[in-house]
mmCIF file of C-alpha atoms in Angstrom:
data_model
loop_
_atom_site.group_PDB
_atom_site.id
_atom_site.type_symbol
_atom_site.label_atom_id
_atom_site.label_comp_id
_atom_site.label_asym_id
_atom_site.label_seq_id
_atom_site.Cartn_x
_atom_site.Cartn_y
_atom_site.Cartn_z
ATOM 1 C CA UNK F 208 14.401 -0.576 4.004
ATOM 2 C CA UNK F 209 10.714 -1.587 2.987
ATOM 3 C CA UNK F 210 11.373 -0.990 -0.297
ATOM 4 C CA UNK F 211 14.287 -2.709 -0.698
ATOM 5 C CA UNK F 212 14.319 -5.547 -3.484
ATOM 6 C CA UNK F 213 17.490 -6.764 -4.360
ATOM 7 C CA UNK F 214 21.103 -6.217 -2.172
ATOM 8 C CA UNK F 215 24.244 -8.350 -2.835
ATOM 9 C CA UNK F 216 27.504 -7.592 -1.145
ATOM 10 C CA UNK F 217 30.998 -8.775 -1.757
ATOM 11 C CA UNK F 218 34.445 -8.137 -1.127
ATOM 12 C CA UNK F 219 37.557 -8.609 -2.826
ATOM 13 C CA UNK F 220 41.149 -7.463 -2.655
ATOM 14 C CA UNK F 221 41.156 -5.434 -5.365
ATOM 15 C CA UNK F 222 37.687 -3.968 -4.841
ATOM 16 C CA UNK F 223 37.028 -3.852 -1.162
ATOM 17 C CA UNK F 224 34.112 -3.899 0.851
ATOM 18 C CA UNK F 225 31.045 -3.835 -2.474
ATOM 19 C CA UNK F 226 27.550 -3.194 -2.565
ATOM 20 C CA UNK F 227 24.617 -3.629 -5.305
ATOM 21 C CA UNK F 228 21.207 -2.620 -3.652
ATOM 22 C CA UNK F 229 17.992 -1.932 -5.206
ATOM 23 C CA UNK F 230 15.012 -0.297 -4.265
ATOM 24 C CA UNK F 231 11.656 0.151 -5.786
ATOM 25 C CA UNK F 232 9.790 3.213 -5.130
ATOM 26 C CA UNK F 233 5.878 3.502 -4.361
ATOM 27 C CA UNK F 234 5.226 5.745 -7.236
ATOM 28 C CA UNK F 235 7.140 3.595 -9.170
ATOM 29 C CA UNK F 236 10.972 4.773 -9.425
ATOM 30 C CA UNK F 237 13.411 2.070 -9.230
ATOM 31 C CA UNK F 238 17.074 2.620 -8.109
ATOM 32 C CA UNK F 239 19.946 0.697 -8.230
ATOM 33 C CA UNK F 240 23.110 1.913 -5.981
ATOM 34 C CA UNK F 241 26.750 0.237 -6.680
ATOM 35 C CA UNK F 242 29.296 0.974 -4.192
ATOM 36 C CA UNK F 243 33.058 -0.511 -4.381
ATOM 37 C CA UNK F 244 35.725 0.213 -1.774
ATOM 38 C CA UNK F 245 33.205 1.944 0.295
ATOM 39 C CA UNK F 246 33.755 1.029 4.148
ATOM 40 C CA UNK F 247 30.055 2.462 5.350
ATOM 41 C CA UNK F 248 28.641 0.686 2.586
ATOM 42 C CA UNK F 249 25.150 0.461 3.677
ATOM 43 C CA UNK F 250 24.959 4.030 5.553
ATOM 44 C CA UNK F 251 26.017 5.001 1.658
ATOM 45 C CA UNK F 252 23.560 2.937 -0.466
ATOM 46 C CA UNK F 253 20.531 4.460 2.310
ATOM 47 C CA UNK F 254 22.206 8.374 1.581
ATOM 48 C CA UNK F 255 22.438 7.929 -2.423
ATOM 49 C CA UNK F 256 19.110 6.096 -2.802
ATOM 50 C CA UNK F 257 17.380 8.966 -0.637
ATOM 51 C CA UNK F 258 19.514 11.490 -2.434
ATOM 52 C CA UNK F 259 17.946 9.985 -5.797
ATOM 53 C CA UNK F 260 13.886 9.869 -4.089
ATOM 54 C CA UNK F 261 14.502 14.132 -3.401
ATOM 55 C CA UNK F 262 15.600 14.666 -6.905
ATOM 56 C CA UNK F 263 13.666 12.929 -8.934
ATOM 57 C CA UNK F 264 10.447 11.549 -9.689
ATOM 58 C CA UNK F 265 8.621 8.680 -12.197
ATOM 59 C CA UNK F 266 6.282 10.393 -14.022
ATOM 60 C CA UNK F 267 3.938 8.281 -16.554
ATOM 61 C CA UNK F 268 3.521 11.207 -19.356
ATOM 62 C CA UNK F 269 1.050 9.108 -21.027
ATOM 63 C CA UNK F 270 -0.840 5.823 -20.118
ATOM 64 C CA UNK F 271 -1.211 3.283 -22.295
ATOM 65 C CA UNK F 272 -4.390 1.851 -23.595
ATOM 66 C CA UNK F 273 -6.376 4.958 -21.798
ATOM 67 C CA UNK F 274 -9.557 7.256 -23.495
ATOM 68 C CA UNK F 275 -8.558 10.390 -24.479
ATOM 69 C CA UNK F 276 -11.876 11.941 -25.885
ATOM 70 C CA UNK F 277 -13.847 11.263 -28.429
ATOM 71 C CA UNK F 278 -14.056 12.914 -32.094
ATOM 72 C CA UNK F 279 -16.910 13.886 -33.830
ATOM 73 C CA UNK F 280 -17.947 11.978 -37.378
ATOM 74 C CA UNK F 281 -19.722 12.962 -40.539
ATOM 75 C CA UNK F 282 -21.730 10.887 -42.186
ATOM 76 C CA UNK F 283 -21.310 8.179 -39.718
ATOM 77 C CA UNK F 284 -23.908 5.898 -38.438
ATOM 78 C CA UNK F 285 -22.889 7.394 -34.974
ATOM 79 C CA UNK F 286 -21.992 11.016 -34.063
ATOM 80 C CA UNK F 287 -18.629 10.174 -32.394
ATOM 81 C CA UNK F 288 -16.192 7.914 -32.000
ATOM 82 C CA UNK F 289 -14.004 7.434 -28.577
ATOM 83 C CA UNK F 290 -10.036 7.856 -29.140
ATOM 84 C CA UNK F 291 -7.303 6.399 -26.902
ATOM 85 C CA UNK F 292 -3.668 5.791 -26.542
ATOM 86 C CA UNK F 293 -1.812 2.811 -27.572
ATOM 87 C CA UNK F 294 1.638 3.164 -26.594
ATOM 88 C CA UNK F 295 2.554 4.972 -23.180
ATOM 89 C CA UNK F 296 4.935 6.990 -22.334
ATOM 90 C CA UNK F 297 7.145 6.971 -18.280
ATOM 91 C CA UNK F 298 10.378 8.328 -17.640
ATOM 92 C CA UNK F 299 12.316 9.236 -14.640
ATOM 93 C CA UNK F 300 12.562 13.078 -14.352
ATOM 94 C CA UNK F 301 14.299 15.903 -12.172
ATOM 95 C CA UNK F 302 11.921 17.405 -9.797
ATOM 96 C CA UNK F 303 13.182 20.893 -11.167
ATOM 97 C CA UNK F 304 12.555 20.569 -14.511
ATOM 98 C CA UNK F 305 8.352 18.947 -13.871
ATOM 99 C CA UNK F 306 7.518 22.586 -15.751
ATOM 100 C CA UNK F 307 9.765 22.040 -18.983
ATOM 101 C CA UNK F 308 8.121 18.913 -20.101
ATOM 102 C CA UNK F 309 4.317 18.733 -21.460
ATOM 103 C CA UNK F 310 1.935 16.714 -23.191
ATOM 104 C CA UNK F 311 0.221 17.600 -26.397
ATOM 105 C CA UNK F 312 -2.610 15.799 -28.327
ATOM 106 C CA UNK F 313 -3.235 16.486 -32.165
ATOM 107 C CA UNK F 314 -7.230 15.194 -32.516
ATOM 108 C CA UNK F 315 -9.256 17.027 -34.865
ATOM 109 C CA UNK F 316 -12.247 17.944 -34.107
ATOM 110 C CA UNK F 317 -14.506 16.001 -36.799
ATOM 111 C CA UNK F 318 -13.629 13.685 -39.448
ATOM 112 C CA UNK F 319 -15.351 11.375 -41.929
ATOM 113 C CA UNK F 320 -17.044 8.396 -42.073
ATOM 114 C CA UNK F 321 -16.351 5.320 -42.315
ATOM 115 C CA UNK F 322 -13.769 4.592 -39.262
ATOM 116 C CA UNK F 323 -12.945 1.124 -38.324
ATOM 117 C CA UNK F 324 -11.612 0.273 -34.892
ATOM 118 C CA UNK F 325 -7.994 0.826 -34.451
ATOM 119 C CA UNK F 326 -7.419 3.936 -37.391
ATOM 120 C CA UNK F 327 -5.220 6.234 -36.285
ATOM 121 C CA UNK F 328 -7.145 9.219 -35.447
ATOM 122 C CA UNK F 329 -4.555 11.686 -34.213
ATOM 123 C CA UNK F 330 -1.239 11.723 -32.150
ATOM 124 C CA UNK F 331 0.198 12.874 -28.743
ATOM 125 C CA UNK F 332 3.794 14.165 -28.408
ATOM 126 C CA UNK F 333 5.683 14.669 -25.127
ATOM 127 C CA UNK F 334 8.029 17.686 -25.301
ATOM 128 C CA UNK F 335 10.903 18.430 -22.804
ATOM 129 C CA UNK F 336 11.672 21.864 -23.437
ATOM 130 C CA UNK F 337 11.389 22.523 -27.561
ATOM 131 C CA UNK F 338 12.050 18.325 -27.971
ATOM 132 C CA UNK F 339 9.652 16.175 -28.764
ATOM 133 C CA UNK F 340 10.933 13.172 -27.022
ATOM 134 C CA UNK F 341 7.725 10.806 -27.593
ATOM 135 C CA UNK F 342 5.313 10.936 -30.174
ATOM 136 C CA UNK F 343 2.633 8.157 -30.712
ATOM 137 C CA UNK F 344 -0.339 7.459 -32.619
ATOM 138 C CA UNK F 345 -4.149 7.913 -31.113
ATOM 139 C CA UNK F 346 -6.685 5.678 -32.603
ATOM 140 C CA UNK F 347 -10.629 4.917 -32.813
ATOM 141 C CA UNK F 348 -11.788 2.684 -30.208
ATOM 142 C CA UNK F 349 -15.001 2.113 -32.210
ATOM 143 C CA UNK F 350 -15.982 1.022 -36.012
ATOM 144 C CA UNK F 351 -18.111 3.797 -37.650
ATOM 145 C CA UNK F 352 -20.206 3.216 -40.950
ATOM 146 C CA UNK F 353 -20.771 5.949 -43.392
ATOM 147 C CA UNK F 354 -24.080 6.765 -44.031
ATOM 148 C CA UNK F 355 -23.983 8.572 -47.167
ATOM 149 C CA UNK F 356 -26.541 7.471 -49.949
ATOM 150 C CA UNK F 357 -23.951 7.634 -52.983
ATOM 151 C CA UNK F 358 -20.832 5.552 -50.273
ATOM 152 C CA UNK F 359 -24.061 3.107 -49.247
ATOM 153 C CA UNK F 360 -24.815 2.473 -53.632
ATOM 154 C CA UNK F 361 -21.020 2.426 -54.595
ATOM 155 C CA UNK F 362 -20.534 -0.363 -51.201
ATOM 156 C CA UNK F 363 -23.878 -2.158 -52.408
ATOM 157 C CA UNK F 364 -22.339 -2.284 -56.052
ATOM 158 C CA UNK F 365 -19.245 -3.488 -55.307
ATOM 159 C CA UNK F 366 -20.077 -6.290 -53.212
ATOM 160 C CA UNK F 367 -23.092 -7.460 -55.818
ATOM 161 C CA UNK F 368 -20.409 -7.464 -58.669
ATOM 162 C CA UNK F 369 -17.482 -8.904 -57.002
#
């Protein structure tokens, strides 16, 4: 098997003929197959593992570090600022149930000024059925000044008097 990565057999008294095998998936899936007392032991290991690749799949929900969109600023020395994902999300999955889960992200549309790099912005949630199962934080990729006259005075003041 190409995608084989790990196999150990043994046998005792006790537990027979034994089998650990692995197997890593191109999209990612890894599976892990323990037989004891199992005569065929390697015909079994190839029918469970390809029982496990027809019923489910590794789906990556949400990737980490990745640009969501981008949010639009008042009073900011730029119009936008870019939001993406910190934490991801992957999970192995039944094939059947790809339609129960989604992905929601809460980014409003405008917000503010200032932003500094790295302020949480908004959130995305990954729901199986009615249950959110992942929720994480969305952030500014980019520092954004405030360009309001009376935030510009109060900044100036503060940093002539402190």
């Amino acid at each position: 098997d190409e995608n084989c990565i790990g196999v150990k057999t043994g046998f005792t008294d006790n537990a027979g003929r034994c089998l650990v095998h692995a197997t890593k998936q191109d999209n990612g899936m890894e599976i892990v197959t323990v037989l004891l007392n199992c005569g065929p032991m390697f015909e079994e290991a190839d029918r469970l593992n390809n029982l496990a690749v027809s019923n489910y799949d590794y789906v990556e929900f949400v990737k980490p570090y990745n640009f969501v969109g981008t949010v639009n600023i008042n009073n900011g020395s730029s119009n936008t600022t870019n939001v993406a994902t910190i934490k991801g999300f992957s999970t192995i999955i039944r094939k059947v149930d790809h339609e129960k889960y989604k992905v929601v992200y809460d980014i409003p549309e405008s917000i503010e000024a200032p932003i500094k790099n790295g302020e949480k912005i908004g959130c995305v949630s990954v729901i199986f059925e009615e249950n959110v199962i992942f929720e994480a934080e969305l952030v500014s990729i980019d520092t954004v000044d405030n360009i309001d006259l009376k935030y510009m005075l109060d900044n100036i003041l503060n940093k002539w008097y402190a």
